[in-house]
mmCIF file of C-alpha atoms in Angstrom:
data_model
loop_
_atom_site.group_PDB
_atom_site.id
_atom_site.type_symbol
_atom_site.label_atom_id
_atom_site.label_comp_id
_atom_site.label_asym_id
_atom_site.label_seq_id
_atom_site.Cartn_x
_atom_site.Cartn_y
_atom_site.Cartn_z
ATOM 1 C CA MET A 1 4.061 -20.454 12.234
ATOM 2 C CA GLU A 2 6.513 -22.497 14.352
ATOM 3 C CA THR A 3 7.711 -25.496 12.336
ATOM 4 C CA ARG A 4 10.670 -27.866 12.109
ATOM 5 C CA SER A 5 11.749 -30.975 10.207
ATOM 6 C CA LEU A 6 12.361 -34.223 12.110
ATOM 7 C CA GLY A 7 13.783 -36.846 9.759
ATOM 8 C CA LYS A 8 10.920 -37.871 7.474
ATOM 9 C CA TRP A 9 8.429 -35.850 9.490
ATOM 10 C CA PHE A 10 7.439 -32.187 9.372
ATOM 11 C CA GLU A 11 6.265 -30.778 12.694
ATOM 12 C CA VAL A 12 3.877 -27.864 13.143
ATOM 13 C CA THR A 13 3.211 -26.340 16.545
ATOM 14 C CA ILE A 14 -0.531 -25.677 16.517
ATOM 15 C CA PRO A 15 -1.077 -21.883 16.504
ATOM 16 C CA GLU A 16 -3.867 -20.057 18.337
ATOM 17 C CA SER A 17 -5.735 -19.610 15.045
ATOM 18 C CA TRP A 18 -6.063 -23.428 14.774
ATOM 19 C CA ASN A 19 -7.306 -23.911 18.329
ATOM 20 C CA GLU A 20 -10.377 -26.201 18.383
ATOM 21 C CA VAL A 21 -10.014 -26.887 14.657
ATOM 22 C CA THR A 22 -9.693 -30.517 13.525
ATOM 23 C CA ILE A 23 -6.968 -31.925 11.269
ATOM 24 C CA GLU A 24 -9.736 -32.675 8.778
ATOM 25 C CA GLU A 25 -10.654 -28.966 8.750
ATOM 26 C CA VAL A 26 -7.009 -27.929 8.410
ATOM 27 C CA PHE A 27 -6.646 -30.047 5.270
ATOM 28 C CA ARG A 28 -10.077 -29.203 3.842
ATOM 29 C CA SER A 29 -10.555 -25.524 4.781
ATOM 30 C CA LYS A 30 -7.213 -24.029 5.819
ATOM 31 C CA TRP A 31 -5.054 -25.673 3.161
ATOM 32 C CA LYS A 32 -7.743 -26.797 0.677
ATOM 33 C CA VAL A 33 -5.886 -30.025 -0.061
ATOM 34 C CA PRO A 34 -7.514 -32.213 -2.759
ATOM 35 C CA LYS A 35 -9.693 -35.033 -1.400
ATOM 36 C CA LYS A 36 -7.514 -37.795 -2.863
ATOM 37 C CA LEU A 37 -4.344 -36.470 -1.226
ATOM 38 C CA THR A 38 -6.145 -35.862 2.078
ATOM 39 C CA HIS A 39 -7.459 -39.422 1.959
ATOM 40 C CA SER A 40 -3.942 -40.812 1.501
ATOM 41 C CA PHE A 41 -2.653 -38.896 4.539
ATOM 42 C CA ARG A 42 -5.541 -40.177 6.598
ATOM 43 C CA THR A 43 -5.623 -43.840 5.568
ATOM 44 C CA GLU A 44 -1.826 -44.254 5.495
ATOM 45 C CA LYS A 45 -1.549 -42.702 8.988
ATOM 46 C CA LYS A 46 0.765 -39.921 7.840
ATOM 47 C CA ALA A 47 -0.429 -37.559 10.601
ATOM 48 C CA LEU A 48 0.503 -37.759 14.288
ATOM 49 C CA ILE A 49 -0.337 -35.630 17.325
ATOM 50 C CA ASN A 50 2.542 -35.431 19.817
ATOM 51 C CA GLY A 51 3.965 -38.575 18.219
ATOM 52 C CA ASN A 52 0.759 -40.626 18.494
ATOM 53 C CA PRO A 53 -1.738 -41.626 15.773
ATOM 54 C CA ALA A 54 -4.001 -38.650 15.114
ATOM 55 C CA ASN A 55 -7.748 -38.455 15.495
ATOM 56 C CA TRP A 56 -8.678 -36.427 12.440
ATOM 57 C CA ASN A 57 -12.011 -35.312 13.931
ATOM 58 C CA ALA A 58 -10.769 -34.267 17.368
ATOM 59 C CA ASN A 59 -10.273 -30.566 18.117
ATOM 60 C CA LEU A 60 -6.663 -29.394 18.104
ATOM 61 C CA SER A 61 -5.203 -27.421 20.995
ATOM 62 C CA SER A 62 -2.723 -24.599 20.510
ATOM 63 C CA GLY A 63 0.792 -25.602 21.490
ATOM 64 C CA THR A 64 0.409 -29.273 20.623
ATOM 65 C CA LYS A 65 2.572 -30.797 17.897
ATOM 66 C CA LEU A 66 1.182 -32.010 14.585
ATOM 67 C CA GLN A 67 3.611 -34.222 12.674
ATOM 68 C CA LEU A 68 3.128 -34.972 8.973
ATOM 69 C CA LEU A 69 5.029 -37.594 6.984
ATOM 70 C CA LEU A 70 6.299 -35.437 4.098
ATOM 71 C CA PHE A 71 9.898 -36.440 3.470
ATOM 72 C CA GLU A 72 9.702 -40.127 2.583
ATOM 73 C CA GLU A 73 11.440 -41.347 -0.561
ATOM 74 C CA VAL A 74 9.284 -41.187 -3.695
ATOM 75 C CA PRO A 75 10.691 -42.545 -6.985
ATOM 76 C CA PHE A 76 11.428 -39.939 -9.629
ATOM 77 C CA GLU A 77 8.849 -39.784 -12.399
ATOM 78 C CA ILE A 78 11.425 -38.107 -14.607
ATOM 79 C CA GLU A 79 14.947 -39.171 -15.538
ATOM 80 C CA PRO A 80 17.620 -37.148 -13.718
ATOM 81 C CA SER A 81 20.167 -35.546 -16.037
ATOM 82 C CA TYR A 82 22.925 -33.091 -15.189
ATOM 83 C CA LEU A 83 22.658 -29.402 -16.002
ATOM 84 C CA ASP A 84 24.214 -26.649 -13.923
ATOM 85 C CA VAL A 85 21.302 -24.428 -12.865
ATOM 86 C CA PRO A 86 21.585 -21.771 -10.122
ATOM 87 C CA VAL A 87 19.397 -22.217 -7.026
ATOM 88 C CA LEU A 88 17.812 -19.009 -5.720
ATOM 89 C CA TYR A 89 15.974 -20.491 -2.724
ATOM 90 C CA GLU A 90 15.613 -23.927 -1.161
ATOM 91 C CA ASP A 91 14.124 -25.534 1.919
ATOM 92 C CA ASP A 92 12.651 -28.960 2.673
ATOM 93 C CA HIS A 93 9.516 -28.185 0.650
ATOM 94 C CA LEU A 94 10.402 -25.957 -2.306
ATOM 95 C CA ILE A 95 13.211 -25.007 -4.669
ATOM 96 C CA VAL A 96 13.386 -21.867 -6.807
ATOM 97 C CA PHE A 97 15.763 -22.214 -9.770
ATOM 98 C CA ASN A 98 17.124 -19.503 -12.052
ATOM 99 C CA LYS A 99 16.280 -21.088 -15.400
ATOM 100 C CA PRO A 100 18.757 -20.446 -18.227
ATOM 101 C CA PRO A 101 17.369 -19.660 -21.669
ATOM 102 C CA PHE A 102 17.171 -22.280 -24.417
ATOM 103 C CA ILE A 103 15.917 -25.145 -22.233
ATOM 104 C CA SER A 104 12.349 -26.323 -21.714
ATOM 105 C CA THR A 105 10.748 -26.323 -18.278
ATOM 106 C CA HIS A 106 9.762 -29.995 -18.537
ATOM 107 C CA PRO A 107 9.914 -32.850 -21.072
ATOM 108 C CA ASN A 108 7.319 -32.906 -23.830
ATOM 109 C CA GLU A 109 8.096 -36.550 -24.633
ATOM 110 C CA PRO A 110 8.517 -39.419 -22.138
ATOM 111 C CA ASP A 111 12.189 -40.024 -23.013
ATOM 112 C CA GLU A 112 13.202 -36.354 -23.391
ATOM 113 C CA THR A 113 16.065 -35.131 -21.196
ATOM 114 C CA GLY A 114 17.968 -31.871 -20.898
ATOM 115 C CA THR A 115 15.027 -29.932 -19.444
ATOM 116 C CA LEU A 116 14.918 -27.978 -16.207
ATOM 117 C CA ALA A 117 12.809 -30.717 -14.615
ATOM 118 C CA ASN A 118 15.478 -33.323 -15.451
ATOM 119 C CA ALA A 119 18.129 -31.038 -13.957
ATOM 120 C CA ALA A 120 16.007 -30.500 -10.829
ATOM 121 C CA ALA A 121 15.719 -34.271 -10.334
ATOM 122 C CA TYR A 122 19.494 -34.677 -10.770
ATOM 123 C CA TYR A 123 20.142 -31.864 -8.281
ATOM 124 C CA LEU A 124 18.047 -33.610 -5.614
ATOM 125 C CA LEU A 125 19.555 -37.012 -6.416
ATOM 126 C CA SER A 126 23.064 -35.578 -5.945
ATOM 127 C CA LYS A 127 22.003 -34.567 -2.417
ATOM 128 C CA GLY A 128 20.565 -37.987 -1.667
ATOM 129 C CA GLU A 129 16.963 -36.787 -1.809
ATOM 130 C CA ILE A 130 14.662 -39.130 -3.735
ATOM 131 C CA ARG A 131 11.585 -36.976 -4.261
ATOM 132 C CA ASN A 132 8.926 -36.584 -6.914
ATOM 133 C CA ILE A 133 9.955 -33.030 -7.727
ATOM 134 C CA ARG A 134 7.486 -31.063 -9.865
ATOM 135 C CA HIS A 135 7.314 -27.597 -11.430
ATOM 136 C CA ILE A 136 4.574 -25.282 -10.136
ATOM 137 C CA HIS A 137 4.510 -22.983 -13.164
ATOM 138 C CA ARG A 138 6.273 -22.780 -16.517
ATOM 139 C CA LEU A 139 8.505 -20.484 -18.504
ATOM 140 C CA ASP A 140 8.852 -20.540 -22.285
ATOM 141 C CA ARG A 141 11.913 -22.358 -23.581
ATOM 142 C CA ASP A 142 13.749 -19.135 -24.460
ATOM 143 C CA THR A 143 12.637 -17.182 -21.372
ATOM 144 C CA SER A 144 15.021 -17.120 -18.415
ATOM 145 C CA GLY A 145 14.516 -16.528 -14.719
ATOM 146 C CA ALA A 146 12.917 -17.694 -11.484
ATOM 147 C CA ILE A 147 10.708 -20.787 -11.432
ATOM 148 C CA ILE A 148 9.332 -22.793 -8.483
ATOM 149 C CA PHE A 149 9.474 -26.570 -7.960
ATOM 150 C CA SER A 150 7.850 -28.511 -5.125
ATOM 151 C CA LYS A 151 9.635 -31.386 -3.371
ATOM 152 C CA HIS A 152 6.560 -33.265 -2.144
ATOM 153 C CA SER A 153 2.867 -33.607 -2.925
ATOM 154 C CA LEU A 154 1.515 -31.429 -0.097
ATOM 155 C CA ALA A 155 3.769 -28.489 -1.003
ATOM 156 C CA GLY A 156 2.835 -28.961 -4.649
ATOM 157 C CA SER A 157 -0.870 -28.933 -3.857
ATOM 158 C CA LEU A 158 -0.614 -25.806 -1.683
ATOM 159 C CA MET A 159 1.472 -23.951 -4.264
ATOM 160 C CA ASP A 160 -0.943 -24.932 -7.057
ATOM 161 C CA MET A 161 -3.761 -23.370 -5.041
ATOM 162 C CA MET A 162 -1.741 -20.205 -4.420
ATOM 163 C CA LEU A 163 -0.984 -19.918 -8.131
ATOM 164 C CA GLU A 164 -4.672 -20.315 -8.962
ATOM 165 C CA LYS A 165 -5.588 -17.641 -6.384
ATOM 166 C CA ARG A 166 -2.879 -15.310 -7.765
ATOM 167 C CA GLU A 167 -0.962 -15.323 -4.499
ATOM 168 C CA ILE A 168 2.400 -15.842 -6.202
ATOM 169 C CA LYS A 169 3.614 -12.558 -7.685
ATOM 170 C CA ARG A 170 5.911 -12.967 -10.681
ATOM 171 C CA THR A 171 7.612 -9.864 -12.062
ATOM 172 C CA TYR A 172 9.209 -9.990 -15.502
ATOM 173 C CA LEU A 173 11.724 -7.735 -17.196
ATOM 174 C CA ALA A 174 11.232 -7.175 -20.920
ATOM 175 C CA LEU A 175 12.959 -5.141 -23.610
ATOM 176 C CA VAL A 176 10.445 -3.958 -26.193
ATOM 177 C CA GLN A 177 10.665 -2.128 -29.476
ATOM 178 C CA GLY A 178 9.718 1.533 -29.651
ATOM 179 C CA GLN A 179 9.044 4.142 -27.001
ATOM 180 C CA LEU A 180 6.020 3.614 -24.757
ATOM 181 C CA HIS A 181 4.236 6.909 -24.202
ATOM 182 C CA GLN A 182 2.493 5.784 -21.019
ATOM 183 C CA LYS A 183 4.751 5.108 -18.038
ATOM 184 C CA LYS A 184 2.262 2.549 -16.696
ATOM 185 C CA GLY A 185 -0.477 0.576 -18.340
ATOM 186 C CA ILE A 186 -2.776 -2.446 -18.251
ATOM 187 C CA ILE A 187 -3.404 -4.657 -21.270
ATOM 188 C CA ASN A 188 -6.699 -6.502 -20.847
ATOM 189 C CA GLU A 189 -7.211 -8.598 -23.970
ATOM 190 C CA PRO A 190 -8.279 -12.264 -24.255
ATOM 191 C CA ILE A 191 -5.769 -14.675 -25.758
ATOM 192 C CA GLY A 192 -6.471 -17.740 -27.888
ATOM 193 C CA ARG A 193 -4.717 -20.020 -30.350
ATOM 194 C CA ASP A 194 -3.787 -18.823 -33.819
ATOM 195 C CA ARG A 195 -5.454 -21.373 -36.109
ATOM 196 C CA HIS A 196 -2.931 -20.559 -38.847
ATOM 197 C CA HIS A 197 0.108 -21.516 -36.728
ATOM 198 C CA PRO A 198 0.759 -24.553 -34.478
ATOM 199 C CA VAL A 199 2.540 -22.578 -31.726
ATOM 200 C CA ARG A 200 1.554 -18.937 -31.983
ATOM 201 C CA ARG A 201 -1.180 -17.314 -29.875
ATOM 202 C CA ARG A 202 -3.111 -14.143 -30.636
ATOM 203 C CA VAL A 203 -5.572 -11.702 -29.135
ATOM 204 C CA SER A 204 -8.976 -13.233 -29.808
ATOM 205 C CA ALA A 205 -12.493 -12.313 -28.704
ATOM 206 C CA THR A 206 -13.158 -16.015 -28.055
ATOM 207 C CA GLY A 207 -9.915 -16.545 -26.129
ATOM 208 C CA GLN A 208 -9.253 -16.771 -22.396
ATOM 209 C CA ASP A 209 -9.162 -13.667 -20.223
ATOM 210 C CA ALA A 210 -5.645 -12.242 -19.950
ATOM 211 C CA ILE A 211 -4.433 -9.182 -18.028
ATOM 212 C CA THR A 212 -0.873 -7.811 -18.151
ATOM 213 C CA HIS A 213 0.401 -4.837 -16.149
ATOM 214 C CA TYR A 214 3.522 -2.968 -17.233
ATOM 215 C CA GLN A 215 5.698 -0.103 -16.027
ATOM 216 C CA VAL A 216 8.495 1.655 -17.907
ATOM 217 C CA LEU A 217 11.917 1.385 -16.282
ATOM 218 C CA LYS A 218 14.224 2.902 -18.893
ATOM 219 C CA SER A 219 14.033 4.283 -22.406
ATOM 220 C CA TYR A 220 16.857 3.834 -24.890
ATOM 221 C CA SER A 221 16.071 6.684 -27.279
ATOM 222 C CA SER A 222 19.064 6.090 -29.543
ATOM 223 C CA LYS A 223 18.201 2.410 -29.936
ATOM 224 C CA LYS A 224 14.445 2.962 -29.969
ATOM 225 C CA PHE A 225 13.917 0.397 -27.232
ATOM 226 C CA THR A 226 12.195 0.505 -23.844
ATOM 227 C CA ALA A 227 12.913 -1.624 -20.778
ATOM 228 C CA ILE A 228 9.755 -2.414 -18.816
ATOM 229 C CA LYS A 229 8.689 -4.606 -15.935
ATOM 230 C CA CYS A 230 5.504 -6.664 -16.233
ATOM 231 C CA TRP A 231 3.342 -8.631 -13.855
ATOM 232 C CA LEU A 232 0.328 -10.779 -14.641
ATOM 233 C CA ASP A 233 -3.143 -11.335 -13.264
ATOM 234 C CA THR A 234 -3.397 -14.446 -15.437
ATOM 235 C CA GLY A 235 -0.933 -17.001 -16.801
ATOM 236 C CA ARG A 236 -1.742 -17.632 -20.454
ATOM 237 C CA THR A 237 0.757 -19.180 -22.844
ATOM 238 C CA HIS A 238 2.990 -16.461 -24.388
ATOM 239 C CA GLN A 239 0.861 -13.827 -22.592
ATOM 240 C CA ILE A 240 3.449 -11.040 -22.293
ATOM 241 C CA ARG A 241 4.732 -11.683 -25.808
ATOM 242 C CA VAL A 242 1.242 -11.615 -27.339
ATOM 243 C CA HIS A 243 0.024 -8.560 -25.428
ATOM 244 C CA LEU A 244 3.058 -6.387 -26.113
ATOM 245 C CA SER A 245 3.059 -7.334 -29.786
ATOM 246 C CA HIS A 246 -0.661 -6.512 -29.911
ATOM 247 C CA ILE A 247 -0.057 -2.913 -28.744
ATOM 248 C CA GLY A 248 2.725 -2.454 -31.295
ATOM 249 C CA HIS A 249 5.730 -3.058 -29.013
ATOM 250 C CA PRO A 250 6.940 -6.649 -29.563
ATOM 251 C CA LEU A 251 9.803 -7.998 -27.505
ATOM 252 C CA VAL A 252 13.204 -7.464 -29.056
ATOM 253 C CA GLY A 253 14.360 -10.799 -30.472
ATOM 254 C CA ASP A 254 10.855 -12.297 -30.511
ATOM 255 C CA ILE A 255 10.665 -13.232 -34.177
ATOM 256 C CA LEU A 256 7.441 -15.225 -33.696
ATOM 257 C CA TYR A 257 5.573 -12.059 -32.691
ATOM 258 C CA GLY A 258 7.235 -9.481 -34.921
ATOM 259 C CA GLY A 259 10.352 -8.592 -32.932
ATOM 260 C CA LEU A 260 13.637 -7.657 -34.583
ATOM 261 C CA PRO A 261 16.187 -10.518 -34.530
ATOM 262 C CA LEU A 262 18.795 -8.543 -32.583
ATOM 263 C CA PHE A 263 19.241 -11.271 -29.954
ATOM 264 C CA ASP A 264 19.115 -15.042 -30.228
ATOM 265 C CA ARG A 265 15.988 -15.132 -28.049
ATOM 266 C CA GLN A 266 13.138 -12.910 -26.921
ATOM 267 C CA ALA A 267 14.269 -10.339 -24.338
ATOM 268 C CA LEU A 268 12.168 -11.649 -21.435
ATOM 269 C CA HIS A 269 13.403 -12.558 -17.959
ATOM 270 C CA ALA A 270 11.443 -13.658 -14.867
ATOM 271 C CA ALA A 271 13.335 -11.345 -12.551
ATOM 272 C CA LYS A 272 11.458 -11.613 -9.243
ATOM 273 C CA LEU A 273 9.234 -14.033 -7.321
ATOM 274 C CA GLU A 274 7.279 -13.168 -4.168
ATOM 275 C CA PHE A 275 5.015 -15.388 -2.073
ATOM 276 C CA ILE A 276 4.124 -16.385 1.456
ATOM 277 C CA HIS A 277 5.452 -19.873 2.150
ATOM 278 C CA PRO A 278 2.358 -22.081 2.512
ATOM 279 C CA LEU A 279 3.801 -24.248 5.318
ATOM 280 C CA THR A 280 6.006 -21.862 7.309
ATOM 281 C CA LEU A 281 4.193 -18.577 6.469
ATOM 282 C CA GLU A 282 7.538 -16.870 5.800
ATOM 283 C CA LYS A 283 7.706 -14.092 3.221
ATOM 284 C CA ILE A 284 9.865 -15.370 0.349
ATOM 285 C CA VAL A 285 11.374 -12.935 -2.167
ATOM 286 C CA CYS A 286 13.719 -14.186 -4.903
ATOM 287 C CA HIS A 287 15.653 -12.033 -7.369
ATOM 288 C CA ALA A 288 17.023 -13.867 -10.412
ATOM 289 C CA PRO A 289 20.367 -12.496 -11.697
ATOM 290 C CA PHE A 290 20.727 -12.095 -15.458
ATOM 291 C CA LEU A 291 22.335 -15.066 -17.190
ATOM 292 C CA ASP A 292 22.975 -13.787 -20.727
ATOM 293 C CA ASN A 293 26.533 -13.191 -21.852
ATOM 294 C CA PRO A 294 26.783 -10.710 -23.461
ATOM 295 C CA PRO A 295 23.981 -9.140 -21.423
ATOM 296 C CA ILE A 296 20.627 -8.274 -22.947
ATOM 297 C CA PHE A 297 19.381 -6.013 -20.160
ATOM 298 C CA SER A 298 22.168 -3.462 -19.932
ATOM 299 C CA GLY A 299 21.894 -0.684 -17.397
ATOM 300 C CA ILE A 300 19.082 -2.337 -15.412
ATOM 301 C CA SER A 301 19.507 -3.269 -11.751
ATOM 302 C CA LEU A 302 17.497 -6.013 -10.085
ATOM 303 C CA GLU A 303 16.778 -3.568 -7.263
ATOM 304 C CA GLU A 304 14.589 -1.639 -9.726
ATOM 305 C CA ILE A 305 12.337 -4.644 -10.311
#
């Protein structure tokens, strides 16, 4: 896809695959943008063809230029606050941060600060970008690693759809207790709330479907630990932690699910993110370097993930 940014506008050169397709069909069928957001683009005249007001029901021709108003200032819905967080990838539409442990992804109370979302807003503000930045997915407070934020509503909508369709691959690194006898495995067990605990989840026949894949990377026989990588077909709260505890191999440091308190957090790191950029169609791959000092995942290279 040939694209470029022009001030507040994002320009797409209409590809052959969009020939004789209308803008309405691009938003509804190609991108599957929610009706409310599509309506705002249409009524507020945020779409142009070759610099002129667009006819949303006219067929597009390959090679023509579609301009979309994406980069206007939008007041922050969250208070910016400083926190030094590494950036793994950034363009005009998305940012991937390497989240440190011990901070929440977003505020749980209106006046809460010190979260990754507050830091993301501050980061944009420091660059002079006033955008309604928003997280696409979450990581537990004590889990570190790669996490995606959108800079504008269209990118957020497209990434939400990709997440729902499982088109964003997230690979985690975990250190679990014991030696796994199978080098690869799939844990397919539904997860629900634990009615005896306000935070904890558990495997439950009445819970939501949850599927976790894992592969052994390294065994530490002397320490009785195993380093594994995991990837998910679903995104349930605490999914990896619950599933691995359920099969008798809780995460080291995960006291909530039976792990030994050898670290000050559960040994879980979102090490890799892969997706096709929804607006440029580029293949994006992000590796998140380890942040713990001293390190938790000794002897593991990101190239193995």
